[in-house]
Amino acid sequence: MKRVSMIVSGQVQGVGFRYYIQDIAEDMRITGWVRNLPDGTVEIDAEGKTDVLKTFIRTISNTRQGAIQVRNVHIQEKEVCGYSIFTIRRD
């Protein structure tokens, strides 16, 4: 298991990006959360198997779907904390 924190920039707020990420995470059995940040970026904290997380990150990094336009993904590894589901946070 591995955990990463990501800050995603581009056209990622007001376009359904958090719901898109939640769907992908659930399909890949990734746990954690996603939330909008005040500066217009989106933060994702995700846990899963290393190879699955690599695919998750690659999928997010290459997203140009409808109004969603990912331009940059900053990734930081963190200590695994044992999330049980993937949620959209509103804080």
mmCIF file of C-alpha atoms in Angstrom, residues 3 7 13 18-19 32-45 83 87-91:
data_model
loop_
_atom_site.group_PDB
_atom_site.id
_atom_site.type_symbol
_atom_site.label_atom_id
_atom_site.label_comp_id
_atom_site.label_asym_id
_atom_site.label_seq_id
_atom_site.Cartn_x
_atom_site.Cartn_y
_atom_site.Cartn_z
ATOM 1 C CA ARG A 3 -0.430 6.987 -0.066
ATOM 2 C CA ILE A 7 -2.482 19.158 -5.955
ATOM 3 C CA GLN A 13 -13.283 23.545 -10.335
ATOM 4 C CA ARG A 18 -14.259 15.953 -7.942
ATOM 5 C CA TYR A 19 -17.091 13.605 -8.962
ATOM 6 C CA GLY A 32 -9.044 8.675 0.423
ATOM 7 C CA TRP A 33 -10.651 11.990 -0.462
ATOM 8 C CA VAL A 34 -10.789 14.941 -2.870
ATOM 9 C CA ARG A 35 -11.591 18.614 -2.194
ATOM 10 C CA ASN A 36 -11.498 22.049 -3.794
ATOM 11 C CA LEU A 37 -8.937 24.534 -2.485
ATOM 12 C CA PRO A 38 -9.505 28.321 -2.304
ATOM 13 C CA ASP A 39 -6.823 29.023 -4.946
ATOM 14 C CA GLY A 40 -8.726 27.131 -7.681
ATOM 15 C CA THR A 41 -6.756 23.893 -7.424
ATOM 16 C CA VAL A 42 -8.015 20.512 -6.240
ATOM 17 C CA GLU A 43 -6.361 18.391 -3.547
ATOM 18 C CA ILE A 44 -6.505 14.600 -3.680
ATOM 19 C CA ASP A 45 -5.310 12.307 -0.889
ATOM 20 C CA TYR A 83 -8.702 5.108 4.634
ATOM 21 C CA THR A 87 -15.088 10.728 -0.341
ATOM 22 C CA ILE A 88 -15.621 14.275 -1.566
ATOM 23 C CA ARG A 89 -14.742 16.692 1.225
ATOM 24 C CA ARG A 90 -16.409 20.058 1.423
ATOM 25 C CA ASP A 91 -14.095 21.728 3.949
#
